[in-house]
mmCIF file of C-alpha atoms in Angstrom:
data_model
loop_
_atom_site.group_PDB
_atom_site.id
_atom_site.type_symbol
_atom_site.label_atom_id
_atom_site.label_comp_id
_atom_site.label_asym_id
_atom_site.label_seq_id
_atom_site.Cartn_x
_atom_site.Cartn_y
_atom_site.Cartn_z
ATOM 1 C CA UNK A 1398 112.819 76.529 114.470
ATOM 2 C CA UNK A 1399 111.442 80.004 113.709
ATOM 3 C CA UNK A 1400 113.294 82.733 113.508
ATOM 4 C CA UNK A 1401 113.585 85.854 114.684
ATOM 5 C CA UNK A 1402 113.453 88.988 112.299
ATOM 6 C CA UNK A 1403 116.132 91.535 113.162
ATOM 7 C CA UNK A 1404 113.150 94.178 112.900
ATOM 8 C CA UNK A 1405 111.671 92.724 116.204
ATOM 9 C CA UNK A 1406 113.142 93.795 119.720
ATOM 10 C CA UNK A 1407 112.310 92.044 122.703
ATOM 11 C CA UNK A 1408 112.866 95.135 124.869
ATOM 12 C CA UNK A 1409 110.267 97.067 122.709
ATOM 13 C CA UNK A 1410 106.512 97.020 123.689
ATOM 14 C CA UNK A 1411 104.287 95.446 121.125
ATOM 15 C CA UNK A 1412 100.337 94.761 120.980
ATOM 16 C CA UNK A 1413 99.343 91.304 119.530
ATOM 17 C CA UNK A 1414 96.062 91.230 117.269
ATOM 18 C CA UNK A 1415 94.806 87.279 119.358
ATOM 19 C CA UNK A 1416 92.148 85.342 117.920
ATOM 20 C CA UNK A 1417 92.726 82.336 120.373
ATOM 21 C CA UNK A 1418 93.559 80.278 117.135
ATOM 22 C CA UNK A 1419 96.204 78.380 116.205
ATOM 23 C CA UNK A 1420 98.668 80.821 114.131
ATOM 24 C CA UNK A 1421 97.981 83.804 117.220
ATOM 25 C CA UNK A 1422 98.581 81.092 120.044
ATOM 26 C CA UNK A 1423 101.524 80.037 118.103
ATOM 27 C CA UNK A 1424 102.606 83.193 117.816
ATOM 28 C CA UNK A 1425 102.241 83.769 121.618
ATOM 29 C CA UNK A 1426 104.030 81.339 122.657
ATOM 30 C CA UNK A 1427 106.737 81.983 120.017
ATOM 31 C CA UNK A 1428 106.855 85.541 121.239
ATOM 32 C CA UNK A 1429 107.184 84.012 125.095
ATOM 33 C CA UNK A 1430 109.927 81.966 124.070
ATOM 34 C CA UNK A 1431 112.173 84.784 122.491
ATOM 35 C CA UNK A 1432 111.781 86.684 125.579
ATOM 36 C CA UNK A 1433 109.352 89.814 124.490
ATOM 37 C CA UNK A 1434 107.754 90.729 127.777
ATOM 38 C CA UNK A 1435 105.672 94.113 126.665
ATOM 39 C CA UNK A 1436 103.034 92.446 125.418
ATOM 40 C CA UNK A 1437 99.770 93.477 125.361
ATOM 41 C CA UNK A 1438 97.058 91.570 123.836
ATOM 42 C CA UNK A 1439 94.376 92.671 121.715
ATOM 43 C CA UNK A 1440 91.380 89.961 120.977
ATOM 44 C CA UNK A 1441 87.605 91.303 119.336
ATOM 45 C CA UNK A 1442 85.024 89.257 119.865
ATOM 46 C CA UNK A 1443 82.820 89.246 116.380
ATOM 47 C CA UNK A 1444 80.024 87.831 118.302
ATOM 48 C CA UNK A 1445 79.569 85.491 115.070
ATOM 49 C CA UNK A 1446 79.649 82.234 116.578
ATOM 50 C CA UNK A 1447 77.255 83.226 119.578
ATOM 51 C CA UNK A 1448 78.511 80.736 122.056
ATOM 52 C CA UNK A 1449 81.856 79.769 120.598
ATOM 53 C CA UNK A 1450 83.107 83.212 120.499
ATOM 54 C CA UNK A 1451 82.248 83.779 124.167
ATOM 55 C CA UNK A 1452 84.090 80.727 125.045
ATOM 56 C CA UNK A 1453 87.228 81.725 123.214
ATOM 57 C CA UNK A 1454 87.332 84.722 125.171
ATOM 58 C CA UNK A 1455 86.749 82.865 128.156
ATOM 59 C CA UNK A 1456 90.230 80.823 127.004
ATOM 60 C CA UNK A 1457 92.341 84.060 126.237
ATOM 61 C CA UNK A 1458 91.196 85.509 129.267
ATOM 62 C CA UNK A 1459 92.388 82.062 131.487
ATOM 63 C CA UNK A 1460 95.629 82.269 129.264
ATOM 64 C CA UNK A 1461 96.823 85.826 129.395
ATOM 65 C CA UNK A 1462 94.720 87.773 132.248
ATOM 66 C CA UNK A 1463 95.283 91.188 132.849
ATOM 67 C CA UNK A 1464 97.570 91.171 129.783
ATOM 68 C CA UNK A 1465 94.593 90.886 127.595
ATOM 69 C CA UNK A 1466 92.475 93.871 126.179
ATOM 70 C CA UNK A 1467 89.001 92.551 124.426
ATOM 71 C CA UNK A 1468 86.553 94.439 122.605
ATOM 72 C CA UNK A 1469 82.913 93.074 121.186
ATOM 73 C CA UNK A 1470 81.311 94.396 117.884
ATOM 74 C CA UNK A 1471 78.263 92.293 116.413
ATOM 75 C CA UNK A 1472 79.949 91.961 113.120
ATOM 76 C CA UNK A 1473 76.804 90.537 111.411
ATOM 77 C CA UNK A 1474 74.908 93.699 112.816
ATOM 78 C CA UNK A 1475 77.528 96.015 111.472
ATOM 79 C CA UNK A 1476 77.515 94.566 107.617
ATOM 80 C CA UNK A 1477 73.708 94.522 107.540
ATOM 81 C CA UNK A 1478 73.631 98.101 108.183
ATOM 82 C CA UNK A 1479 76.462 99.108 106.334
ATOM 83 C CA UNK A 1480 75.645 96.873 103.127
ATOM 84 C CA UNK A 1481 79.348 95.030 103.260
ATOM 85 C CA UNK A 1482 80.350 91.664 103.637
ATOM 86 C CA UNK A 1483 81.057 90.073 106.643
ATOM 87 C CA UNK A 1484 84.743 89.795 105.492
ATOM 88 C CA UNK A 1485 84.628 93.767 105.215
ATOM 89 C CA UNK A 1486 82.663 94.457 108.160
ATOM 90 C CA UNK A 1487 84.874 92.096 110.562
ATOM 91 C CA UNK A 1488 88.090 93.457 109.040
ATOM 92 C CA UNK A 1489 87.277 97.469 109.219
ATOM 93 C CA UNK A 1490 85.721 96.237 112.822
ATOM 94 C CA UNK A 1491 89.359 95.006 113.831
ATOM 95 C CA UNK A 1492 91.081 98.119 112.752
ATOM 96 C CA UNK A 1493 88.988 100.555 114.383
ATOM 97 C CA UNK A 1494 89.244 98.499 117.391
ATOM 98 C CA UNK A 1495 93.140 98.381 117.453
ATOM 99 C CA UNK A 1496 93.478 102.151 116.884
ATOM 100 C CA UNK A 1497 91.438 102.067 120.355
ATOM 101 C CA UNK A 1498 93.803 99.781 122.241
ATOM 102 C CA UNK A 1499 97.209 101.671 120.309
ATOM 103 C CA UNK A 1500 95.145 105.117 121.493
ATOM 104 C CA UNK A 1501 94.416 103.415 125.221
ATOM 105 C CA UNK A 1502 97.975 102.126 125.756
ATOM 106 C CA UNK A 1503 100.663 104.847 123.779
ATOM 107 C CA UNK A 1504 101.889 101.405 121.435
ATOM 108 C CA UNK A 1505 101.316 101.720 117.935
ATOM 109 C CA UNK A 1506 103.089 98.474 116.668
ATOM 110 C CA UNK A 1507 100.817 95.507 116.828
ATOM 111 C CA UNK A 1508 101.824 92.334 115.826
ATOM 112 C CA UNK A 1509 99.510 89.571 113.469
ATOM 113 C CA UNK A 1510 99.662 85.819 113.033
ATOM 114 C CA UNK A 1511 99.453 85.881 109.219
ATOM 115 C CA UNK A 1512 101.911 83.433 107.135
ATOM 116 C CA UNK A 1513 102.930 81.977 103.919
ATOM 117 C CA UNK A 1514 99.637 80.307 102.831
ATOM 118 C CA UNK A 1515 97.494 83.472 104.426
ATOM 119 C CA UNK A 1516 99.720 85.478 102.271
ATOM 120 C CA UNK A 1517 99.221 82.543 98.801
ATOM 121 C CA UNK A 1518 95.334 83.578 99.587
ATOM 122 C CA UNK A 1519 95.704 86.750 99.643
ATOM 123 C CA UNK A 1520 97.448 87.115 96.471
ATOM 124 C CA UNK A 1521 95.200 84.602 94.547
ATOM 125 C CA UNK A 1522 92.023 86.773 95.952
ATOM 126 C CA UNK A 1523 93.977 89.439 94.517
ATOM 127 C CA UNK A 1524 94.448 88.569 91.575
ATOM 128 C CA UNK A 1525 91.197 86.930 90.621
ATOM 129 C CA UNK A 1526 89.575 90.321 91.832
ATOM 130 C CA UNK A 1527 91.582 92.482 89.529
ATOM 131 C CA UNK A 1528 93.869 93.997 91.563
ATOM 132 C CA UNK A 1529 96.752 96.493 90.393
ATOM 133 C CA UNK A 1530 99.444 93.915 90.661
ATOM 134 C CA UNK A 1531 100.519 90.906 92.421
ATOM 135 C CA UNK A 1532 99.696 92.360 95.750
ATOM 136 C CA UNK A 1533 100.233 90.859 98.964
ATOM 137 C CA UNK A 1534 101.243 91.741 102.278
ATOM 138 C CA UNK A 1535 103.764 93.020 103.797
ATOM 139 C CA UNK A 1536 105.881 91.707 107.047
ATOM 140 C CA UNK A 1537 105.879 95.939 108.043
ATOM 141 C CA UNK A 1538 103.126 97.596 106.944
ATOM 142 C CA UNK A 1539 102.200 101.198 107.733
ATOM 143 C CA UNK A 1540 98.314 102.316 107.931
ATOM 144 C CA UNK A 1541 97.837 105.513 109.464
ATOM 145 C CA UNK A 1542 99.342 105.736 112.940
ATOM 146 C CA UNK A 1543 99.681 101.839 113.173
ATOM 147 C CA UNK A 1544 102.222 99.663 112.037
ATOM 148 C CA UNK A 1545 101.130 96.009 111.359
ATOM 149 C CA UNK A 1546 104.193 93.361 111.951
ATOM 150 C CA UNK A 1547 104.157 89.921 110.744
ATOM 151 C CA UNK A 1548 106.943 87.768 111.592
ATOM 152 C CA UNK A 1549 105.537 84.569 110.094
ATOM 153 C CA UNK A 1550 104.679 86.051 106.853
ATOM 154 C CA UNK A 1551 107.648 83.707 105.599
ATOM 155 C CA UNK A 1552 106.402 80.784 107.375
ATOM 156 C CA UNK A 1553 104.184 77.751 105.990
ATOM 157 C CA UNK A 1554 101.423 76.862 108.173
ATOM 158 C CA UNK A 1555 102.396 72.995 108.404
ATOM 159 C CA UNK A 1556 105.690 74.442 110.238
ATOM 160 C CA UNK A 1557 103.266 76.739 112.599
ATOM 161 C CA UNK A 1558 101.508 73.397 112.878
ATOM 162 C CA UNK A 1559 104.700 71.398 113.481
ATOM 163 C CA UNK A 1560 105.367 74.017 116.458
ATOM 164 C CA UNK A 1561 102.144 74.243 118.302
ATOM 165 C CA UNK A 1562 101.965 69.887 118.484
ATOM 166 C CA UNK A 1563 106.131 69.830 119.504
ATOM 167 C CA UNK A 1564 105.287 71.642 122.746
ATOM 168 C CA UNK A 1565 101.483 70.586 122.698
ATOM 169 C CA UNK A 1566 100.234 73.906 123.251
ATOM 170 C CA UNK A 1567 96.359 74.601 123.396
ATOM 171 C CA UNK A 1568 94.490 76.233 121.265
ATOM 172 C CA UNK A 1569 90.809 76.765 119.631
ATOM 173 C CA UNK A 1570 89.597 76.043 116.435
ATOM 174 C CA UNK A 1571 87.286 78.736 114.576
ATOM 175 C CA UNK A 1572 84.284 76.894 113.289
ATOM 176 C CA UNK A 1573 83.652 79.400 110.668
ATOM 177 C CA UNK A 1574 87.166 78.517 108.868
ATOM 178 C CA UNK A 1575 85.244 75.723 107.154
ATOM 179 C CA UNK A 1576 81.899 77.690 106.514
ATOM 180 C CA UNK A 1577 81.918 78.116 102.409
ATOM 181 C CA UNK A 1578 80.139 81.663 103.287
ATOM 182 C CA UNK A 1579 83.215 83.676 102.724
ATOM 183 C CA UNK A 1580 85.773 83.959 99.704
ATOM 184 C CA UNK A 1581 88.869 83.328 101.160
ATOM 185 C CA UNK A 1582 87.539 80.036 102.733
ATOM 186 C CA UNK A 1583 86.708 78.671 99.770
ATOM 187 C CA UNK A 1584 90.365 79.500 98.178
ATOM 188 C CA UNK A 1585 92.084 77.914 101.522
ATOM 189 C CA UNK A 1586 89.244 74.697 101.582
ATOM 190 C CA UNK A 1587 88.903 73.964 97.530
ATOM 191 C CA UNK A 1588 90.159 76.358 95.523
ATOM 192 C CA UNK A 1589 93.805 75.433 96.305
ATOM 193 C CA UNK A 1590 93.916 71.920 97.136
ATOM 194 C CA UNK A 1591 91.951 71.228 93.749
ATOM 195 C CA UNK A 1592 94.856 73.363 91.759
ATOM 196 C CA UNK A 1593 97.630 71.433 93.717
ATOM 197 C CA UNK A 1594 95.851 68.398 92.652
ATOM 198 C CA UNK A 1595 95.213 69.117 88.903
ATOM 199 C CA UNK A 1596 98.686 70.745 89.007
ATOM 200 C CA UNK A 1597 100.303 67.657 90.602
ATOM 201 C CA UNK A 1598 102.707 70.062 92.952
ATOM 202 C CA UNK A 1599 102.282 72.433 95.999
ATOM 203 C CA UNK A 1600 100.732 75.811 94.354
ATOM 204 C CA UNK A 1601 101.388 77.763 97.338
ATOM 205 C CA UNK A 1602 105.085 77.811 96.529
ATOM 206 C CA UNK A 1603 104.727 78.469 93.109
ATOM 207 C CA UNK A 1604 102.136 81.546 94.068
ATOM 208 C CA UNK A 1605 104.697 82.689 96.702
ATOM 209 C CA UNK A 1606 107.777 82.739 94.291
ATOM 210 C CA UNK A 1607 105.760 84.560 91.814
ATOM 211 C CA UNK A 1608 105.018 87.160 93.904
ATOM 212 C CA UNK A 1609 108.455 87.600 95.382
ATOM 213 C CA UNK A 1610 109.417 87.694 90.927
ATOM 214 C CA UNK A 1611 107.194 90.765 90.970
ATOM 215 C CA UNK A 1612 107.981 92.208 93.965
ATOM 216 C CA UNK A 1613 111.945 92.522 92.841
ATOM 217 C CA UNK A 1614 110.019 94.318 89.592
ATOM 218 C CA UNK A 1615 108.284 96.446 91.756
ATOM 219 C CA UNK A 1616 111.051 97.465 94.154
ATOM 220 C CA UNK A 1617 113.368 98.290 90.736
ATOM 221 C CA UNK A 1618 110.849 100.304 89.260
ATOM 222 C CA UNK A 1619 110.112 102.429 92.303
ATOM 223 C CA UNK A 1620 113.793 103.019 92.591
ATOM 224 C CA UNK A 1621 113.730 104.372 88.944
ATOM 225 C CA UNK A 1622 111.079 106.473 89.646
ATOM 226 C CA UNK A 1623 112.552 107.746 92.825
ATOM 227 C CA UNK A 1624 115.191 109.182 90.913
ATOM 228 C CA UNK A 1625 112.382 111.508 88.680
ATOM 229 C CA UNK A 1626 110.375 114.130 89.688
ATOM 230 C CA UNK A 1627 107.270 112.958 89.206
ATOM 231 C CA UNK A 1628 104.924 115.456 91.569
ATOM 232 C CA UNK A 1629 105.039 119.392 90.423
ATOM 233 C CA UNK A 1630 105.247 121.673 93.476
ATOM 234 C CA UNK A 1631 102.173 121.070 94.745
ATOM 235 C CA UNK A 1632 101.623 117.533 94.744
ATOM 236 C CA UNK A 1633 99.995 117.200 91.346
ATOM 237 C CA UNK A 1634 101.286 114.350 89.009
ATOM 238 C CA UNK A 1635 103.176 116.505 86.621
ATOM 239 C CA UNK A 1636 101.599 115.558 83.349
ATOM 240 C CA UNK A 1637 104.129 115.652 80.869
ATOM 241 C CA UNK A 1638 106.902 114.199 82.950
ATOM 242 C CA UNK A 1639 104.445 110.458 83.477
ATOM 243 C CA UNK A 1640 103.662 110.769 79.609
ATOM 244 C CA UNK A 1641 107.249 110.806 78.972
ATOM 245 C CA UNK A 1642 107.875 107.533 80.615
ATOM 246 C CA UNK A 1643 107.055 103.602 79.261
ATOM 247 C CA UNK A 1644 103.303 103.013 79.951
ATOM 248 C CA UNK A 1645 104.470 100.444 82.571
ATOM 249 C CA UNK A 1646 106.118 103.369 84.561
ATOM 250 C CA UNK A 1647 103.179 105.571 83.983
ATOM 251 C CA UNK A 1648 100.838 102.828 85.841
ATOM 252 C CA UNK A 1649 102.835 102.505 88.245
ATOM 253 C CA UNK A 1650 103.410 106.116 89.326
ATOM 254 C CA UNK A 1651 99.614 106.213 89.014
ATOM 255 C CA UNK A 1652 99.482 103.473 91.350
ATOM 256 C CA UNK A 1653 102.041 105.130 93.878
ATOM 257 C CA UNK A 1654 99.974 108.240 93.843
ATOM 258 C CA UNK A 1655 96.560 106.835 94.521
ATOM 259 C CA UNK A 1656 98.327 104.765 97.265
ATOM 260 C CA UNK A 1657 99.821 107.908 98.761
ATOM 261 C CA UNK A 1658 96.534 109.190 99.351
ATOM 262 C CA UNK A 1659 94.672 106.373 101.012
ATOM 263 C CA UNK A 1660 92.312 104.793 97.675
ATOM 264 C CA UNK A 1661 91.184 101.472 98.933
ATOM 265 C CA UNK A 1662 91.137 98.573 96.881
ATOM 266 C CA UNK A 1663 92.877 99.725 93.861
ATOM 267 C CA UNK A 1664 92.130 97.259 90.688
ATOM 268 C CA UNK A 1665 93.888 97.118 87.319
ATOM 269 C CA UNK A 1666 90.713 98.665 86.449
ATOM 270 C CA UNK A 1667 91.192 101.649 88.136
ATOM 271 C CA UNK A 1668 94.798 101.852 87.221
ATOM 272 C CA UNK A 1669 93.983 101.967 83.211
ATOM 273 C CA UNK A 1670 90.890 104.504 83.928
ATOM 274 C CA UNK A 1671 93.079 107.033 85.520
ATOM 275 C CA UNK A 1672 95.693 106.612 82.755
ATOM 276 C CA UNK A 1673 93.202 107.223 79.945
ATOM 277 C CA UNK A 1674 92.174 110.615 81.835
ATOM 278 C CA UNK A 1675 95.854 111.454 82.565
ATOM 279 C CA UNK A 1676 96.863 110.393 78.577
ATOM 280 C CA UNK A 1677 93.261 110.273 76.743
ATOM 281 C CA UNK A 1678 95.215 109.478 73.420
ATOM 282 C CA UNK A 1679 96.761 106.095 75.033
ATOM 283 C CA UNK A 1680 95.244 102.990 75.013
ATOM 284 C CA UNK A 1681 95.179 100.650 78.527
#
């Protein structure tokens, strides 16, 4: 059984970011089944897997019908001429496209299929990149206007698995999952199954406790630094204030700030730059 976050309302309309694969079928139904009716459905076609993606639209479309809203960007297209990755491309491709569908239908909230071992990925990609922290996402996440809601964010995939066979629901599998072109299929296909083997025990778990560990450190130093005035009056880091503090408090408020104004992809990197310019005399 999968529960039910008290942050979801069944009376409230939602949008749901549909692939046509397993976790956003699962999801569907799961939604069905708890009795949300205001759904509106959101699926992009990539146009990466020429005839495959056509035919899962074809399937969402038999599935949900005038529920469903699509949208179809030639990813590959897009990171050619923007010199990003596909990953990139396909992911700023999905965002602009659900501001269109929150802008066409008045509902900002929009609901995604990603769980535990999406969220184990995300913070071994994360880490092996560099990032500032043990990052991960979050079940409610603000980005702009939208709000992103994940309600199996908790759950492993086996259990989504478990789910979708127990009522035999139908659903289609994305090729490109096993295609070693992109990062994060290589961390899902070898990456951690060859750790879990040379480790002898289920990483995922240990990766998801972890990051819960540094979470709690998180959430107790932002409550620290809630309590101090950090910003002068106009929205400047007041200098003297962050040099007073332990250099762990003085990344983080760095971090906070940078955050607060939209800097994508912050690293550790980045972090320890901006405290050398904000404190030239300390060292990373």
């Amino acid at each position: 059984m999968i529960p039910l976050p008290k942050w979801l309302d069944p009376e409230k309309p939602y949008l749901l970011g549909i692939s046509g694969g397993r976790d956003s079928i699962a999801l569907h139904h799961w939604l069905v089944e708890n009795g949300f009716q205001k759904i509106i459905y959101c699926h992009l076609n990539h146009e990466l897997r020429e005839d495959e993606s056509d035919d899962d639209e074809r399937f969402l479309r038999q599935l949900l019908g005038a529920d469903l809203m699509v949208g179809r960007v030639n990813v590959t297209e897009m990171a050619e001429s923007k010199s990003l990755s596909l990953e990139t491309a396909a992911r700023d491709a999905r965002h602009r496209f659900f501001q269109n569908c929150a802008s066409q239908t008045g509902i900002n909230h929009i609901l995604l299929a990603h769980h535990a071992d999406d969220q184990a990925e995300t913070l071994l990609f994360n880490l092996l990149r560099g990032a500032a922290g043990l990052k991960g996402m979050k079940a409610r996440q603000g980005l702009g206007a939208l709000t992103f809601l994940r309600p199996f964010l908790e759950i492993r995939r086996e259990a989504i698995n478990q789910y979708l066979a127990s009522f035999n629901h139908s659903f289609r599998d994305d090729s490109s999952n096993l295609e070693p072109f992109a990062t994060r299929n290589r961390l899902r296909n070898e990456v951690i199954p060859l750790l879990s083997e040379i480790m002898k025990r289920d990483i995922t778990t240990n990766i998801l406790r972890a990051s819960h560990h540094h979470r709690e450190l998180e959430d107790a130093a932002d409550i620290y630094l809630s309590a101090i005035e950090i910003l002068d009056p106009q929205g400047r880091i007041h200098l003297p204030t962050l040099r007073s503090l332990p250099k762990a408090l003085q990344k983080r408020s760095i971090h906070q700030f940078l955050s607060s104004h939209q800097i994508p992809n912050l690293t550790s990197a980045h972090i320890d730059q901006a405290l050398t310019i904000t404190n030239p005399d300390a060292s990373p």
